Coordinates of C-alpha atoms in Angstrom, one line a residue:
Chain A
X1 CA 44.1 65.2 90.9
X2 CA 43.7 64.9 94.6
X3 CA 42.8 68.2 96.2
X4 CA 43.7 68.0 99.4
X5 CA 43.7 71.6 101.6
X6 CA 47.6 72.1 101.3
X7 CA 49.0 75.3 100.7
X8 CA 51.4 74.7 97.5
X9 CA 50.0 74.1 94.3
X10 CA 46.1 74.6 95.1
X11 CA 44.2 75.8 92.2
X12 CA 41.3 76.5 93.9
X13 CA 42.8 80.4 94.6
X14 CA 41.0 82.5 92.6
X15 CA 42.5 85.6 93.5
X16 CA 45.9 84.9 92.4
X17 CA 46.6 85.2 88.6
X18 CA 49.7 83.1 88.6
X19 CA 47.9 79.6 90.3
X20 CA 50.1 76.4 90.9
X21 CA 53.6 76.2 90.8
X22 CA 53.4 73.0 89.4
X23 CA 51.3 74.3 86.5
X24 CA 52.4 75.2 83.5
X25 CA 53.3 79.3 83.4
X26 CA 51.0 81.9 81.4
X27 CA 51.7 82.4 77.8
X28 CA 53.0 85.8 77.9
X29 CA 53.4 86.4 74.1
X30 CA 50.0 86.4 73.5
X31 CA 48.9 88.7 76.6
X32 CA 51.5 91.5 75.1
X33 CA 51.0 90.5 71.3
X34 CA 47.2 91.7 71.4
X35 CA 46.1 94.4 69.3
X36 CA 43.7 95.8 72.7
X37 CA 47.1 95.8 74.6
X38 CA 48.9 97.4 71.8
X39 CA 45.7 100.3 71.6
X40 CA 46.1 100.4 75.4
X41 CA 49.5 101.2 75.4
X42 CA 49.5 103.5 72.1
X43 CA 46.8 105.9 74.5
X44 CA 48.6 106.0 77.3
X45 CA 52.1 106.6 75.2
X46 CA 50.5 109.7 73.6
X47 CA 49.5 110.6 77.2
X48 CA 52.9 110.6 78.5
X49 CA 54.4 112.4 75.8
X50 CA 52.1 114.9 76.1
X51 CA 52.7 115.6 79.4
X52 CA 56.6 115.3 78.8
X53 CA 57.7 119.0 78.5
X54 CA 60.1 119.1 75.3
X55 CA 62.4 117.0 73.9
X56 CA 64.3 115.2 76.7
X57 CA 65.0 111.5 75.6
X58 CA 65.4 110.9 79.2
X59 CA 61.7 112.3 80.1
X60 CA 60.6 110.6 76.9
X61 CA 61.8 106.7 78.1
X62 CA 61.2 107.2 81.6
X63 CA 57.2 108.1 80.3
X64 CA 57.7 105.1 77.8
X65 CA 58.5 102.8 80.6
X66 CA 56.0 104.1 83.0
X67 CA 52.9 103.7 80.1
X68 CA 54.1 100.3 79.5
X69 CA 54.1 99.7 83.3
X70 CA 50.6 100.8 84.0
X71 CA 50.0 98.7 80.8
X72 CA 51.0 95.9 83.0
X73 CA 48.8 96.6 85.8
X74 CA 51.2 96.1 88.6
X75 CA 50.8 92.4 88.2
X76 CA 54.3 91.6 87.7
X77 CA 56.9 92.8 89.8
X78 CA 59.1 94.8 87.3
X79 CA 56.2 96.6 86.4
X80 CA 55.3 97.7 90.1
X81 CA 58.9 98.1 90.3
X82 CA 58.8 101.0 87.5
X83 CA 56.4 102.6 88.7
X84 CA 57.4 102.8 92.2
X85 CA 60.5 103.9 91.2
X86 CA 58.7 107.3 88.9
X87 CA 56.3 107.6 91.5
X88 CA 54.9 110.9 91.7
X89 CA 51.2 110.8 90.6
X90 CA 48.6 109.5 92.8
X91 CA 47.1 107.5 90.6
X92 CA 49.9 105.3 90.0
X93 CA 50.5 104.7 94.0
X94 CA 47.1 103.6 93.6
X95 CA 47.1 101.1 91.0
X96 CA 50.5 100.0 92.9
X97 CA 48.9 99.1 96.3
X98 CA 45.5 97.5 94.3
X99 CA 48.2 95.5 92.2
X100 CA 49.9 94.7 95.4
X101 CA 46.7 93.8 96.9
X102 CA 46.2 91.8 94.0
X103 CA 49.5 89.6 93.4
X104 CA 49.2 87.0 96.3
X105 CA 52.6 86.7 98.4
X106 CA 54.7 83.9 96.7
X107 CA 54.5 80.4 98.6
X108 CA 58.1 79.3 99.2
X109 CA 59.3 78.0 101.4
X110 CA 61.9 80.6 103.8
X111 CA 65.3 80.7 103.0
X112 CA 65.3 82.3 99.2
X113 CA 69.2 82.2 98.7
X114 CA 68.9 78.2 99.7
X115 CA 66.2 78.0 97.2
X116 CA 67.9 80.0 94.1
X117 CA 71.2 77.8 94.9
X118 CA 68.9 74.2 95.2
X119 CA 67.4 75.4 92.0
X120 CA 69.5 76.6 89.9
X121 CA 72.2 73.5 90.9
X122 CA 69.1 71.3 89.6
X123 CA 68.7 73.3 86.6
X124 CA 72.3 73.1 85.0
X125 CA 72.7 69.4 85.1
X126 CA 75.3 67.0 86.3
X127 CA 78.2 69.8 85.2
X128 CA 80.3 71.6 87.8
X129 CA 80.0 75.1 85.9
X130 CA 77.2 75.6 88.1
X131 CA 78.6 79.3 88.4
X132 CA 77.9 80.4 84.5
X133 CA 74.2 79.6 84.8
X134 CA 74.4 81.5 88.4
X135 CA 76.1 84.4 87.2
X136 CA 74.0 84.8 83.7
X137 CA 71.1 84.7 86.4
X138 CA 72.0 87.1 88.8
X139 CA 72.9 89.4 85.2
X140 CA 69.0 88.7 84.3
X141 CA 68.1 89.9 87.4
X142 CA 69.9 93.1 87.1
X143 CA 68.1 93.8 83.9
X144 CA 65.3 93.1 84.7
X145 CA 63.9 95.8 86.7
X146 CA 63.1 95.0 90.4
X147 CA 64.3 91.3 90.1
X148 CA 67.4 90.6 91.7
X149 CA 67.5 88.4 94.6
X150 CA 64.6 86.9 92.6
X151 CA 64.8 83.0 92.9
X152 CA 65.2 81.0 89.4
X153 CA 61.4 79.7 88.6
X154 CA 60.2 83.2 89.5
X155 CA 63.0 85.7 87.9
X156 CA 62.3 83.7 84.6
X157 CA 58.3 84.0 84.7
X158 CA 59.3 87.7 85.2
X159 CA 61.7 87.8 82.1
X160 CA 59.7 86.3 80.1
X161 CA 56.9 89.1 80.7
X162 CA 59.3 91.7 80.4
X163 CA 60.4 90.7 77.5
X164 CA 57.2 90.3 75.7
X165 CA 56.1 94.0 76.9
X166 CA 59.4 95.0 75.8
X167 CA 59.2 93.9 72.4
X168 CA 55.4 95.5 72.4
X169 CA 56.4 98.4 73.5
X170 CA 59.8 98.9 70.7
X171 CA 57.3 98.3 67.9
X172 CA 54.5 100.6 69.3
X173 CA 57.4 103.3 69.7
X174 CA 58.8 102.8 66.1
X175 CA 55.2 103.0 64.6
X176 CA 54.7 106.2 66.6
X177 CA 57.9 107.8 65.6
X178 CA 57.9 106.9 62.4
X179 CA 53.7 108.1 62.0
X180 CA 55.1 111.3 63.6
X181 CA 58.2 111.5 61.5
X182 CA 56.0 110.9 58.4
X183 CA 53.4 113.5 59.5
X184 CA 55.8 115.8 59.8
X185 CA 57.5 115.1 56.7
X186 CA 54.1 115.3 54.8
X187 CA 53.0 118.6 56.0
X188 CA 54.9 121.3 55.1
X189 CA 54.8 119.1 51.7
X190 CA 51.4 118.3 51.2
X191 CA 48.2 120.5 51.8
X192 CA 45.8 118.2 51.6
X193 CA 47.9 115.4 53.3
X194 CA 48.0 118.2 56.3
X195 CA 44.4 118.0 56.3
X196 CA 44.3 114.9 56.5
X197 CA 47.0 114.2 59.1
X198 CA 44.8 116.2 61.2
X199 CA 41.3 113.9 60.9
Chain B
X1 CA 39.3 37.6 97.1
X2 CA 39.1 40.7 98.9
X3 CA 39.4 41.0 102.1
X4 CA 39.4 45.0 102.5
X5 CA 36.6 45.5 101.1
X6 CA 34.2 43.6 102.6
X7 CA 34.6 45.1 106.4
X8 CA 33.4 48.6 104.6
X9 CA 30.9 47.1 102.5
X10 CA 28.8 45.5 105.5
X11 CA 27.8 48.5 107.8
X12 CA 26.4 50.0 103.9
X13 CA 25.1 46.2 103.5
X14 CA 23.3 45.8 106.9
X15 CA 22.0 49.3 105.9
X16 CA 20.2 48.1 103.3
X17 CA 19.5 44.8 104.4
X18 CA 17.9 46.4 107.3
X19 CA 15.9 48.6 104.5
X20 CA 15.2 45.9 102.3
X21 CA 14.1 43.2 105.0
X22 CA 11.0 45.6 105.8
X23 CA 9.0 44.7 102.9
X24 CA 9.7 41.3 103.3
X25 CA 8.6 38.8 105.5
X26 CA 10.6 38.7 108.7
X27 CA 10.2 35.5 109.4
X28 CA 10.5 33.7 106.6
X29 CA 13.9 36.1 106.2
X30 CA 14.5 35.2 109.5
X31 CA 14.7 31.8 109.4
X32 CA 16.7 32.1 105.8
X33 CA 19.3 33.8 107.8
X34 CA 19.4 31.0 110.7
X35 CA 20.2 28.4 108.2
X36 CA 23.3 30.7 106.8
X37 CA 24.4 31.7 110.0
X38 CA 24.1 28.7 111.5
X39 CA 25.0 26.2 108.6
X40 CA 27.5 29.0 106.6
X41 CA 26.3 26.7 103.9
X42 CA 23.6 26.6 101.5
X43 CA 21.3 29.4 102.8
X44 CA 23.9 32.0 103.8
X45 CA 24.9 32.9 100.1
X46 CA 25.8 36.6 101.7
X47 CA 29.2 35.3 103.2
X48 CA 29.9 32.1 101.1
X49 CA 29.7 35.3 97.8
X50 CA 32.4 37.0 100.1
X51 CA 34.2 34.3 101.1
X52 CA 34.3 35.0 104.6
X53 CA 33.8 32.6 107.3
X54 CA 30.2 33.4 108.6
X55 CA 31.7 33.8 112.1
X56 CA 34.1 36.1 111.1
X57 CA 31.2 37.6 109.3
X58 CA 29.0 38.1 112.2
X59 CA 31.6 39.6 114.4
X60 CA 32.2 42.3 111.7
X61 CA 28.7 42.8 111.4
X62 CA 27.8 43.0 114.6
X63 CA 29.1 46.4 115.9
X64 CA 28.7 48.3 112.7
X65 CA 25.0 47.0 112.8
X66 CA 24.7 48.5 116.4
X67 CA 25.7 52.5 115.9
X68 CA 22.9 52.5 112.3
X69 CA 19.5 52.8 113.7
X70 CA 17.9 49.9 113.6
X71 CA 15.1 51.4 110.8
X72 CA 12.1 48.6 110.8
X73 CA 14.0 45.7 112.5
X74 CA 13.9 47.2 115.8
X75 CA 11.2 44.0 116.8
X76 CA 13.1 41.3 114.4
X77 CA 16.8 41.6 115.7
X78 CA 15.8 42.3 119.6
X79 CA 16.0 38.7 120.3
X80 CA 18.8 36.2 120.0
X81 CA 18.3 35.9 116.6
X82 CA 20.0 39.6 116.4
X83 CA 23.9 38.7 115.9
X84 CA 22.4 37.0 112.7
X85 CA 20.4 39.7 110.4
X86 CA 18.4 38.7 108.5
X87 CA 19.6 38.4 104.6
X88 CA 17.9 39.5 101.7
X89 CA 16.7 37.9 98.6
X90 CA 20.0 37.0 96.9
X91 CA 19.6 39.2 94.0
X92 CA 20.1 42.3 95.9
X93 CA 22.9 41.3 97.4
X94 CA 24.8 39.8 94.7
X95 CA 24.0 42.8 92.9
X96 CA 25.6 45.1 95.4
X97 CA 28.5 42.8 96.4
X98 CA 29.6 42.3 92.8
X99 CA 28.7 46.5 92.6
X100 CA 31.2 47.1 95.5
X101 CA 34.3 44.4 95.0
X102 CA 34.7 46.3 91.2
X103 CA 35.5 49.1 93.5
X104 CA 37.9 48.2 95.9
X105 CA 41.5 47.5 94.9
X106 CA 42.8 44.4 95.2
X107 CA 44.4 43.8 98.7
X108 CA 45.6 40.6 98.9
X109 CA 47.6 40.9 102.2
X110 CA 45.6 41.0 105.5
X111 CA 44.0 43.4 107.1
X112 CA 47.1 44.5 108.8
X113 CA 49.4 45.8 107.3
X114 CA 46.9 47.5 105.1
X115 CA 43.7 48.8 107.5
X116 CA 41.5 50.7 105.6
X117 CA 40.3 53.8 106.8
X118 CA 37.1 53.8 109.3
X119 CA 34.2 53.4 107.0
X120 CA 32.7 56.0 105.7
X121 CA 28.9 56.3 105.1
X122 CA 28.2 54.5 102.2
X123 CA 27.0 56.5 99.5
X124 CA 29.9 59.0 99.9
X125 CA 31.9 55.5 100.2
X126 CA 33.6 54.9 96.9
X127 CA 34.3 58.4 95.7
X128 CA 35.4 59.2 99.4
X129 CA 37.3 55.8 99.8
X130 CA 38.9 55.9 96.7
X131 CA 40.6 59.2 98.1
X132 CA 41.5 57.6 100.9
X133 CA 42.6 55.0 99.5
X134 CA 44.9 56.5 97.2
X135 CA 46.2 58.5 99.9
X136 CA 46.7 55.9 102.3
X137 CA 48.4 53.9 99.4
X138 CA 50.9 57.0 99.2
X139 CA 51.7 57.6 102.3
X140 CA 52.5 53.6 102.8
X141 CA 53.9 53.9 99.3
X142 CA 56.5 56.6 100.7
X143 CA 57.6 54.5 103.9
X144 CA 57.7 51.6 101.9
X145 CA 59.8 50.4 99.5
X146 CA 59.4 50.1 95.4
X147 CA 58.4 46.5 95.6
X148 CA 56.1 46.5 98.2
X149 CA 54.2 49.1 96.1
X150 CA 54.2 47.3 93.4
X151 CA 52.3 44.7 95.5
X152 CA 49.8 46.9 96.5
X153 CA 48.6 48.9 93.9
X154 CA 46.5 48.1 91.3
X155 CA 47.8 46.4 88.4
X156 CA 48.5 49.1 86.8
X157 CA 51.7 47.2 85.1
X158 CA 55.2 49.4 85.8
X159 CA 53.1 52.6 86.8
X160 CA 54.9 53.6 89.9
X161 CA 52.7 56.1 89.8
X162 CA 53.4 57.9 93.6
X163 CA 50.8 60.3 94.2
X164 CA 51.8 61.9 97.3
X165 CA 48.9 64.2 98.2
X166 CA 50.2 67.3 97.8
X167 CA 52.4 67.8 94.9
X168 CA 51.3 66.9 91.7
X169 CA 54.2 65.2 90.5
X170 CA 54.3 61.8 88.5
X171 CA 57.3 59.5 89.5
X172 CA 58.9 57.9 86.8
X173 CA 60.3 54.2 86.7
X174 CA 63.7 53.6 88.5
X175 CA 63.1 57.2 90.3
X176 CA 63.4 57.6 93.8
X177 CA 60.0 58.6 95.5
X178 CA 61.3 60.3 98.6
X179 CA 60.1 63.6 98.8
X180 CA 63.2 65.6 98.7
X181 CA 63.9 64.0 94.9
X182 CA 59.9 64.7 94.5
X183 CA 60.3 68.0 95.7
X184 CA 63.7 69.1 93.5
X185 CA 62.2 67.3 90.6
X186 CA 59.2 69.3 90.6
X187 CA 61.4 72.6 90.8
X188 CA 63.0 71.6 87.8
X189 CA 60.3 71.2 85.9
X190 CA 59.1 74.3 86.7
X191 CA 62.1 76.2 85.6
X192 CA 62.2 73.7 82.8
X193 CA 58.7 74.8 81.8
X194 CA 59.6 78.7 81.9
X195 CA 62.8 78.0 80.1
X196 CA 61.1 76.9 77.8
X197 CA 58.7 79.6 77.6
X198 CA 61.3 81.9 77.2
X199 CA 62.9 80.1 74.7
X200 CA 59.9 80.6 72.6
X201 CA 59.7 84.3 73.5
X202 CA 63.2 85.0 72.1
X203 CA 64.0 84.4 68.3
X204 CA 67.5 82.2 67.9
X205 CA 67.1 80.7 71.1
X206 CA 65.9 77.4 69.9
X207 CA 69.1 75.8 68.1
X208 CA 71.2 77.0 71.3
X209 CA 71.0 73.9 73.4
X210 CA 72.6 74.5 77.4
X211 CA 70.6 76.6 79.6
X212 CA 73.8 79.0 79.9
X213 CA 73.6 79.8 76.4
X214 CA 70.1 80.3 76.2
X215 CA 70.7 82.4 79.0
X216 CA 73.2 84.1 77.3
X217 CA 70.7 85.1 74.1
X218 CA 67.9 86.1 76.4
X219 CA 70.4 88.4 78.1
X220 CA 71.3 89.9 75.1
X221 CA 67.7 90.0 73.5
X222 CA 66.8 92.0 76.5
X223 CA 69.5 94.2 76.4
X224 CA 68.9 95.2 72.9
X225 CA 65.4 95.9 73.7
X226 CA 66.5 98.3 76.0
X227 CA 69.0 100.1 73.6
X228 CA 66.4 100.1 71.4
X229 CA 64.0 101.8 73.8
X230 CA 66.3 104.4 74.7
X231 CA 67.2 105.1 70.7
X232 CA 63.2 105.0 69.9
X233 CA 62.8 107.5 72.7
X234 CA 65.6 109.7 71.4
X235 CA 63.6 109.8 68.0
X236 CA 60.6 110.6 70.0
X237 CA 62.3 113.3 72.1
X238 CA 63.3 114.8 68.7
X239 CA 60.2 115.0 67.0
X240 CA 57.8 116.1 70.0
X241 CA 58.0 119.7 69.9
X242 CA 57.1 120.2 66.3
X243 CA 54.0 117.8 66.1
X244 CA 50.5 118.2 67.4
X245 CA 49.1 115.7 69.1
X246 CA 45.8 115.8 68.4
X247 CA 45.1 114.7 64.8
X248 CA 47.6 111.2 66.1
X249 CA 45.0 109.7 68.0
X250 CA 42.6 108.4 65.4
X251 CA 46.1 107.6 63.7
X252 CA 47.3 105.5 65.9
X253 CA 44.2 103.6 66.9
X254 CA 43.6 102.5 63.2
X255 CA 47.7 102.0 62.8
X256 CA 47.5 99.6 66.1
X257 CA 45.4 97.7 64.4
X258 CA 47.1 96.9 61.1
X259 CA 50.5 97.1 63.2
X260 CA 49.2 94.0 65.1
X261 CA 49.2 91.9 62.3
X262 CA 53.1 92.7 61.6
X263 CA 54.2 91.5 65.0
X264 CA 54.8 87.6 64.8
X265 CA 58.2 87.5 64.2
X266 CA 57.9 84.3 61.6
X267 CA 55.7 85.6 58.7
X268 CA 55.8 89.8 58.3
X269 CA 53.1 90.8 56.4
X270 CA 54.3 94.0 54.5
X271 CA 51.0 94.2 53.1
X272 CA 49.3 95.9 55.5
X273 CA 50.8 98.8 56.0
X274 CA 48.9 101.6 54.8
X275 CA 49.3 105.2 55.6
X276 CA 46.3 107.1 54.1
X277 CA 47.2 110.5 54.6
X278 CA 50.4 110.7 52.0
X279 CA 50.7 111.5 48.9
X280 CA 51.4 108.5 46.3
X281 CA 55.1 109.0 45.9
X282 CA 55.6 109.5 49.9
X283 CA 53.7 106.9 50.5
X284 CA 55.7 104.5 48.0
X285 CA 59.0 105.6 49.4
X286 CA 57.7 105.2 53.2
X287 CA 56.6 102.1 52.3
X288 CA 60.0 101.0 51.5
X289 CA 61.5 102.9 54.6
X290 CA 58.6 101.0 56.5
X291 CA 59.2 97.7 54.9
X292 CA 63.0 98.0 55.7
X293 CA 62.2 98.7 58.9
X294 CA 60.2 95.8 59.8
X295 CA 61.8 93.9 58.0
X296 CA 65.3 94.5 59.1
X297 CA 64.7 95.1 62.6
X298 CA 63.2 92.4 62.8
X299 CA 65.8 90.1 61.4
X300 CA 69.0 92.1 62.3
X301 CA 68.2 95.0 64.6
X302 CA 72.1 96.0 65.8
X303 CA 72.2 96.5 62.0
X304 CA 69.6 98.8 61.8
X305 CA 70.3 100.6 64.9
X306 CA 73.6 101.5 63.5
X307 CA 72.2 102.7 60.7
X308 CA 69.5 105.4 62.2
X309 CA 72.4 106.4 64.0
X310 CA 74.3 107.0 60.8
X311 CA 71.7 109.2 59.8
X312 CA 71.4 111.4 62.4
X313 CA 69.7 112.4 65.1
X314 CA 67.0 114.8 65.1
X315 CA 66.3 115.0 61.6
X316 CA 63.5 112.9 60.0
X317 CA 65.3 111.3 56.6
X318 CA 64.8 112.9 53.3
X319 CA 63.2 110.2 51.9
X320 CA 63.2 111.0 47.9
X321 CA 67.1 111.9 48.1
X322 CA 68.5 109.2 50.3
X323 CA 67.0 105.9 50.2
X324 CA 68.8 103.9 47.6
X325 CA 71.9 104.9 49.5
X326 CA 71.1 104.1 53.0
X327 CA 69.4 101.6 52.7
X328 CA 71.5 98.5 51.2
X329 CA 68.6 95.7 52.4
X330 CA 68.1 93.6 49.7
X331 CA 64.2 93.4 50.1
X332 CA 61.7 91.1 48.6
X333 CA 60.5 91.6 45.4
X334 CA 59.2 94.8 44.1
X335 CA 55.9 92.9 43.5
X336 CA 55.4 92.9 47.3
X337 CA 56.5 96.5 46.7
X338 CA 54.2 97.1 43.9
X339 CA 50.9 95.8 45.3
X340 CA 50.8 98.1 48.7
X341 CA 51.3 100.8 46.6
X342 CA 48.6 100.0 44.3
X343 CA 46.6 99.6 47.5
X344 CA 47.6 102.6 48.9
X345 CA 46.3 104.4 45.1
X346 CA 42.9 102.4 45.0
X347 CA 42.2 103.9 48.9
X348 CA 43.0 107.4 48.1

């Protein structure tokens, strides 16, 4: 490959995670599918329900989404978009800023809607329903958290990541409930089981 | 024969010409070179190997052999005999002319319409020039037209290989190569490539063929997530104020583990589940609550959402009373069923 000093697809940029555009896009699956990730997360869950005070399934998502967040790092934008939006500990505005120190500014080109229209036009083909693909993107967006007005190449890096930390983060919550559901169900049963719960 | 090649080669030649005519004896060199420059016959094998007229010859060399510093032939070329250098032995120079014209691609035109780039110093030559080359063939390749780059490049048969010298992009036969198609056909790709990504990422998304429908699954894949966070949290908000948190923690590191296993989506291993700290007949019937729930959610999780709900908030299920009711999942056989629980026995 020539490397010439251009700015668009340079691989030489070590900072950024996410290098060329050109190049083919992380394997998230694996990155969320790890059992370190999965430990990471399962500590920092406990945390948060911890500091959760009682049983509101509102405090206990919100802490969900927040652990999986800082799970993230703030490299992704949905994550820094979480935990900008429960921001009230200092040490998550920290991690924020260093992850938005981190995550290099996106090289495009200016005019973003012109983009998302030029891109998405190429993506669907020949076929005039150029509005179906359009409109199930600017629904992705919505879901996704802190993606709308993302342009198509970027919202779908995003979706993919989100996805694979939300599918990380549903098991790790059903293992937990169901270890806590089964703890409690043992101990008032069980003596010894009750001991042991409690190793 | 090559004539683009040659103009770069000489300033690298004279170099070494220059270096190599120390050792030897100038004037036996020197009158060698006489009777090639002069006669452009037998003894002037340097130019009859390239194929240039010695005239033609000289005149190239002549300037670039002014600007290198004349090393030990600062006496020999002073007089008239300078516009002729004095040749090496032919060995050395065959050597190196055959070296360099394996190098250089094949120009057949003239110099003008293709003018290689100033010389660079030799040594950095070929790796330098082939870059420059390459680019240079680009950027002609992009104002001119298909067939003239055909001409030009190297034969490498119906590669119309455009490699503009930013974007990494291979142009295919019968493409255009102007940049805007270069530049939209790149973007594709790349939402091609995540597409496809998340194609993978989403179970059922690979027989849907239409980026709408996939679309469509990943939107409701991610929705379901959700719902399913927000139910899972529910659960959680139910059983938090009852349960210590302190005994979980070794719990959950060793359960992360073995969980890890169960999350590929193609093969669940129900084997691994272990939960030491039950009784035998808890632990048989929360295997089966476990194995449904792995393996139902995993297949069919509105299914299984609708039926926590149908049991209830709040209340963790009475697992000796209500399981065969519940739970209608035809499961694998009770030999998977049997060997966790004999597991489960032999760790106890």
């Amino acid at each position: 490959m020539i490397s010439s000093p251009s700015p668009s697809p340079s691989p030489s940029s070590s900072r950024t995670p996410k290098g060329g555009s050109a190049a083919p896009p992380r394997s998230q699956a694996s990155k969320w599918r790890s059992g370190a990730v999965r430990g990471v997360y399962g500590r920092r869950l406990l945390d948060a329900l911890r500091a959760t005070g009682g049983g509101q399934p509102r405090a206990v998502k919100a802490a969900a989404d927040s652990a999986l967040a800082l799970t993230a790092r703030g490299q992704t934008r949905w994550s820094r978009a979480i935990l900008l939006a429960g921001a009230a500990c200092s040490r998550r505005r920290v991690l924020v800023k260093a992850g938005g120190k981190v995550r290099r500014p996106r090289r495009q080109p200016p005019p973003v809607q012109a983009r998302d229209n030029a891109a998405a036009a190429l993506l669907k083909g020949k076929g005039k329903e150029k509005d179906k693909v359009q409109e199930r993107l600017r629904v992705l967006g919505r879901l996704v958290p802190g993606c709308r007005k993302l342009p198509a190449p970027a919202l779908l890096e995003e979706s993919a990541d989100y996805v694979a930390a939300l599918q990380m983060q549903v098991s790790a919550m059903r293992a937990l409930a169901d270890a806590l559901a089964a703890a409690q169900l043992s101990s008032p049963a069980e003596a010894d089981a009750d001991a042991d719960a409690e190793r | 024969m090559r004539h683009a090649s040659p103009p770069q080669e000489l300033p690298a030649a004279g170099g070494e010409i220059q270096a190599a005519l120390a050792p030897a004896t100038s004037s036996s060199a020197r009158a060698g070179a006489r009777g090639g420059g002069g006669g452009g016959g037998g003894g002037g094998s340097f130019t009859a190997l390239l194929g240039l007229p010695t005239s033609q010859a000289i005149e190239l060399l002549l300037p670039r052999t002014a600007p290198p510093p004349a090393l030990a032939l600062a006496p020999a070329p002073a007089p008239a005999a300078a516009p002729a250098p004095a040749f090496p032995s032919d060995p050395h120079l065959v050597d190196r002319a055959a070296r360099f014209s394996t190098f250089a691609p094949p120009s057949p035109s003239s110099p003008s319409p293709a003018p290689p780039p100033p010389p660079p110093p030799a040594a950095a030559a070929n790796a330098g020039k082939r870059k420059a080359d390459t680019v240079d063939r680009a950027s002609k390749g992009k104002a001119a037209k298909k067939g003239k780059t055909a001409e030009e490049k190297p034969a490498g048969g119906d590669g119309d290989d455009e490699k503009p010298a930013y974007v990494h992009v291979r142009a295919r036969r019968g493409q255009a190569t102007d940049s805007h198609s270069l530049a939209e056909r790149a973007r594709r790709e790349k939402i091609n490539a995540r597409m496809e990504l998340l194609k993978e990422l989403v179970p059922g998304c690979s027989k849907v063929s239409g980026t709408a429908l996939v679309l469509d699954e990943i939107i409701n894949h991610v929705q379901s997530l959700q719902r399913q966070v927000e139910y899972l949290s529910m659960r959680l908000a139910a059983v938090n104020p009852r349960v210590d948190f302190g005994g979980l923690d070794s719990f959950l590191t060793t359960e992360c583990g073995r969980i890890a296993g169960f999350n590929c989506k193609n093969g669940i291993d129900l084997e691994q589940v272990t939960w030491p700290e039950m009784g035998v007949h808890g632990a048989r019937q929360l295997m089966q609550l476990q194995q449904q729930f792995w393996h139902g959610d995993l297949a069919h999780p509105h299914q299984v959402a609708s039926q926590w709900e149908k049991r209830g908030d709040g209340h963790p299920p009475v697992f000796s009373n209500s399981n065969p009711s519940l739970f209608g999942y035809d499961l694998t056989s009770s030999g998977t069923q049997q060997t966790p629980a004999t597991k489960l026995k032999t760790e106890l």
